[in-house]
Amino acid sequence: MKNPPSFKEQTECIVNFLIEEFSGSRMQCAANRMSFGDETDSGGAHSFDVAIIAGRLRELGDKFNEDLEAPARSIAESSLRQEAGTKFQEVVESLSKTWCAQDSSLVYERVFLAVSVKLLEYVVHKAPQISRQLATSMTNMIIHGLQEYIQGQGGWENLES
């Protein structure tokens, strides 16, 4: 019996998958599908399919219609890689708050995920050399800000787009 991957391991795998997909690379995560846990009643193992989850997050990001060209350029032009990660987080938080303030029916955590994914896509296209730094920043943002929300939805595999 395999132990389930931790939330952090799942998040790292998802973010890396998105970056590699946005940059046109092949995924370097151990596998698209991670099986874990006890056998289910139907005889199959529980699974965590990175490609499906990444697809849901891309769909969520595609719902974000703001122009991210200027913020992406600002992040891409950051002189220090650490600064790029900090700017990425600041832009995601600012845009998420602004968008939610304009439409009170929106759920902040979903908007935060949408903005994160869409901005990540823009920046990876503009500055692929800072992709790894953004992966670390985005993973940390999700773990520290959205873990409770995502787990409350039943985990990554139950998060709908």
mmCIF file of N, CA, C and O in Angstrom, residues 108-150:
data_model
loop_
_atom_site.group_PDB
_atom_site.id
_atom_site.type_symbol
_atom_site.label_atom_id
_atom_site.label_comp_id
_atom_site.label_asym_id
_atom_site.label_seq_id
_atom_site.Cartn_x
_atom_site.Cartn_y
_atom_site.Cartn_z
ATOM 1 N N TYR A 108 -13.260 34.172 -3.470
ATOM 2 C CA TYR A 108 -11.880 34.659 -3.537
ATOM 3 C C TYR A 108 -10.892 33.551 -3.902
ATOM 4 O O TYR A 108 -10.029 33.751 -4.750
ATOM 5 N N GLU A 109 -11.009 32.406 -3.286
ATOM 6 C CA GLU A 109 -10.039 31.326 -3.524
ATOM 7 C C GLU A 109 -10.063 30.851 -4.979
ATOM 8 O O GLU A 109 -9.013 30.566 -5.562
ATOM 9 N N ARG A 110 -11.234 30.792 -5.564
ATOM 10 C CA ARG A 110 -11.332 30.381 -6.978
ATOM 11 C C ARG A 110 -10.733 31.455 -7.890
ATOM 12 O O ARG A 110 -10.059 31.145 -8.861
ATOM 13 N N VAL A 111 -10.998 32.707 -7.559
ATOM 14 C CA VAL A 111 -10.423 33.801 -8.335
ATOM 15 C C VAL A 111 -8.898 33.776 -8.204
ATOM 16 O O VAL A 111 -8.175 33.937 -9.188
ATOM 17 N N PHE A 112 -8.405 33.553 -6.986
ATOM 18 C CA PHE A 112 -6.975 33.485 -6.735
ATOM 19 C C PHE A 112 -6.333 32.392 -7.597
ATOM 20 O O PHE A 112 -5.291 32.609 -8.224
ATOM 21 N N LEU A 113 -6.951 31.229 -7.659
ATOM 22 C CA LEU A 113 -6.435 30.152 -8.512
ATOM 23 C C LEU A 113 -6.478 30.544 -9.980
ATOM 24 O O LEU A 113 -5.518 30.316 -10.722
ATOM 25 N N ALA A 114 -7.582 31.148 -10.413
ATOM 26 C CA ALA A 114 -7.721 31.550 -11.809
ATOM 27 C C ALA A 114 -6.642 32.557 -12.206
ATOM 28 O O ALA A 114 -5.986 32.412 -13.237
ATOM 29 N N VAL A 115 -6.475 33.567 -11.375
ATOM 30 C CA VAL A 115 -5.474 34.600 -11.667
ATOM 31 C C VAL A 115 -4.070 33.986 -11.655
ATOM 32 O O VAL A 115 -3.254 34.279 -12.533
ATOM 33 N N SER A 116 -3.794 33.145 -10.686
ATOM 34 C CA SER A 116 -2.475 32.517 -10.582
ATOM 35 C C SER A 116 -2.133 31.735 -11.843
ATOM 36 O O SER A 116 -1.045 31.877 -12.403
ATOM 37 N N VAL A 117 -3.072 30.920 -12.289
ATOM 38 C CA VAL A 117 -2.824 30.076 -13.455
ATOM 39 C C VAL A 117 -2.660 30.926 -14.711
ATOM 40 O O VAL A 117 -1.734 30.721 -15.505
ATOM 41 N N LYS A 118 -3.542 31.896 -14.893
ATOM 42 C CA LYS A 118 -3.477 32.716 -16.106
ATOM 43 C C LYS A 118 -2.220 33.586 -16.122
ATOM 44 O O LYS A 118 -1.555 33.703 -17.159
ATOM 45 N N LEU A 119 -1.871 34.175 -14.980
ATOM 46 C CA LEU A 119 -0.666 34.991 -14.924
ATOM 47 C C LEU A 119 0.576 34.127 -15.118
ATOM 48 O O LEU A 119 1.518 34.522 -15.808
ATOM 49 N N LEU A 120 0.577 32.933 -14.546
ATOM 50 C CA LEU A 120 1.690 32.004 -14.737
ATOM 51 C C LEU A 120 1.875 31.712 -16.225
ATOM 52 O O LEU A 120 2.998 31.734 -16.732
ATOM 53 N N GLU A 121 0.776 31.484 -16.925
ATOM 54 C CA GLU A 121 0.855 31.218 -18.358
ATOM 55 C C GLU A 121 1.504 32.384 -19.106
ATOM 56 O O GLU A 121 2.409 32.191 -19.915
ATOM 57 N N TYR A 122 1.050 33.585 -18.823
ATOM 58 C CA TYR A 122 1.626 34.771 -19.471
ATOM 59 C C TYR A 122 3.121 34.903 -19.186
ATOM 60 O O TYR A 122 3.913 35.142 -20.091
ATOM 61 N N VAL A 123 3.501 34.757 -17.934
ATOM 62 C CA VAL A 123 4.905 34.958 -17.567
ATOM 63 C C VAL A 123 5.793 33.862 -18.147
ATOM 64 O O VAL A 123 6.901 34.141 -18.619
ATOM 65 N N VAL A 124 5.327 32.625 -18.149
ATOM 66 C CA VAL A 124 6.126 31.530 -18.720
ATOM 67 C C VAL A 124 6.402 31.793 -20.195
ATOM 68 O O VAL A 124 7.501 31.529 -20.683
ATOM 69 N N HIS A 125 5.423 32.358 -20.902
ATOM 70 C CA HIS A 125 5.651 32.687 -22.316
ATOM 71 C C HIS A 125 6.630 33.846 -22.481
ATOM 72 O O HIS A 125 7.421 33.860 -23.417
ATOM 73 N N LYS A 126 6.574 34.815 -21.578
ATOM 74 C CA LYS A 126 7.432 36.002 -21.685
ATOM 75 C C LYS A 126 8.838 35.777 -21.152
ATOM 76 O O LYS A 126 9.791 36.341 -21.672
ATOM 77 N N ALA A 127 8.959 35.005 -20.078
ATOM 78 C CA ALA A 127 10.264 34.839 -19.417
ATOM 79 C C ALA A 127 10.412 33.416 -18.884
ATOM 80 O O ALA A 127 10.359 33.186 -17.674
ATOM 81 N N PRO A 128 10.600 32.447 -19.772
ATOM 82 C CA PRO A 128 10.705 31.054 -19.321
ATOM 83 C C PRO A 128 11.859 30.820 -18.335
ATOM 84 O O PRO A 128 11.805 29.896 -17.532
ATOM 85 N N GLN A 129 12.833 31.693 -18.353
ATOM 86 C CA GLN A 129 13.991 31.526 -17.464
ATOM 87 C C GLN A 129 13.646 31.710 -15.987
ATOM 88 O O GLN A 129 14.396 31.271 -15.130
ATOM 89 N N ILE A 130 12.510 32.325 -15.688
ATOM 90 C CA ILE A 130 12.143 32.481 -14.274
ATOM 91 C C ILE A 130 11.027 31.512 -13.871
ATOM 92 O O ILE A 130 10.484 31.606 -12.774
ATOM 93 N N SER A 131 10.723 30.568 -14.740
ATOM 94 C CA SER A 131 9.645 29.613 -14.478
ATOM 95 C C SER A 131 9.823 28.853 -13.176
ATOM 96 O O SER A 131 8.875 28.664 -12.426
ATOM 97 N N ARG A 132 11.013 28.381 -12.901
ATOM 98 C CA ARG A 132 11.246 27.598 -11.679
ATOM 99 C C ARG A 132 10.997 28.445 -10.437
ATOM 100 O O ARG A 132 10.445 27.971 -9.451
ATOM 101 N N GLN A 133 11.403 29.699 -10.471
ATOM 102 C CA GLN A 133 11.163 30.593 -9.333
ATOM 103 C C GLN A 133 9.664 30.809 -9.144
ATOM 104 O O GLN A 133 9.170 30.816 -8.030
ATOM 105 N N LEU A 134 8.959 30.966 -10.240
ATOM 106 C CA LEU A 134 7.509 31.150 -10.146
ATOM 107 C C LEU A 134 6.827 29.878 -9.645
ATOM 108 O O LEU A 134 5.843 29.954 -8.919
ATOM 109 N N ALA A 135 7.371 28.722 -10.020
ATOM 110 C CA ALA A 135 6.814 27.455 -9.530
ATOM 111 C C ALA A 135 6.891 27.413 -8.010
ATOM 112 O O ALA A 135 5.916 27.056 -7.335
ATOM 113 N N THR A 136 8.017 27.801 -7.464
ATOM 114 C CA THR A 136 8.186 27.814 -6.010
ATOM 115 C C THR A 136 7.230 28.812 -5.372
ATOM 116 O O THR A 136 6.557 28.500 -4.384
ATOM 117 N N SER A 137 7.142 30.010 -5.934
ATOM 118 C CA SER A 137 6.249 31.039 -5.385
ATOM 119 C C SER A 137 4.793 30.601 -5.435
ATOM 120 O O SER A 137 4.061 30.743 -4.462
ATOM 121 N N MET A 138 4.373 30.073 -6.578
ATOM 122 C CA MET A 138 2.978 29.679 -6.729
ATOM 123 C C MET A 138 2.647 28.510 -5.797
ATOM 124 O O MET A 138 1.587 28.501 -5.163
ATOM 125 N N THR A 139 3.546 27.545 -5.706
ATOM 126 C CA THR A 139 3.326 26.409 -4.798
ATOM 127 C C THR A 139 3.170 26.903 -3.366
ATOM 128 O O THR A 139 2.240 26.504 -2.659
ATOM 129 N N ASN A 140 4.061 27.788 -2.938
ATOM 130 C CA ASN A 140 3.988 28.323 -1.568
ATOM 131 C C ASN A 140 2.714 29.135 -1.345
ATOM 132 O O ASN A 140 2.095 29.053 -0.285
ATOM 133 N N MET A 141 2.309 29.913 -2.341
ATOM 134 C CA MET A 141 1.075 30.699 -2.223
ATOM 135 C C MET A 141 -0.120 29.774 -2.022
ATOM 136 O O MET A 141 -0.985 30.045 -1.191
ATOM 137 N N ILE A 142 -0.168 28.697 -2.782
ATOM 138 C CA ILE A 142 -1.289 27.766 -2.676
ATOM 139 C C ILE A 142 -1.265 27.051 -1.330
ATOM 140 O O ILE A 142 -2.292 26.955 -0.657
ATOM 141 N N ILE A 143 -0.097 26.567 -0.930
ATOM 142 C CA ILE A 143 0.007 25.833 0.331
ATOM 143 C C ILE A 143 -0.367 26.715 1.515
ATOM 144 O O ILE A 143 -1.113 26.300 2.402
ATOM 145 N N HIS A 144 0.117 27.945 1.526
ATOM 146 C CA HIS A 144 -0.120 28.819 2.676
ATOM 147 C C HIS A 144 -1.450 29.563 2.613
ATOM 148 O O HIS A 144 -1.953 30.000 3.643
ATOM 149 N N GLY A 145 -2.034 29.690 1.428
ATOM 150 C CA GLY A 145 -3.258 30.469 1.325
ATOM 151 C C GLY A 145 -4.506 29.710 0.921
ATOM 152 O O GLY A 145 -5.620 30.159 1.194
ATOM 153 N N LEU A 146 -4.327 28.567 0.255
ATOM 154 C CA LEU A 146 -5.492 27.890 -0.300
ATOM 155 C C LEU A 146 -5.639 26.429 0.111
ATOM 156 O O LEU A 146 -6.615 25.775 -0.265
ATOM 157 N N GLN A 147 -4.687 25.906 0.849
ATOM 158 C CA GLN A 147 -4.725 24.487 1.201
ATOM 159 C C GLN A 147 -6.029 24.107 1.901
ATOM 160 O O GLN A 147 -6.674 23.127 1.531
ATOM 161 N N GLU A 148 -6.423 24.892 2.867
ATOM 162 C CA GLU A 148 -7.651 24.598 3.612
ATOM 163 C C GLU A 148 -8.866 24.612 2.675
ATOM 164 O O GLU A 148 -9.734 23.742 2.746
ATOM 165 N N TYR A 149 -8.926 25.587 1.789
ATOM 166 C CA TYR A 149 -10.034 25.682 0.837
ATOM 167 C C TYR A 149 -10.061 24.458 -0.087
ATOM 168 O O TYR A 149 -11.112 23.835 -0.286
ATOM 169 N N ILE A 150 -8.910 24.114 -0.660
ATOM 170 C CA ILE A 150 -8.839 22.993 -1.599
ATOM 171 C C ILE A 150 -9.174 21.682 -0.893
ATOM 172 O O ILE A 150 -9.944 20.868 -1.411
#
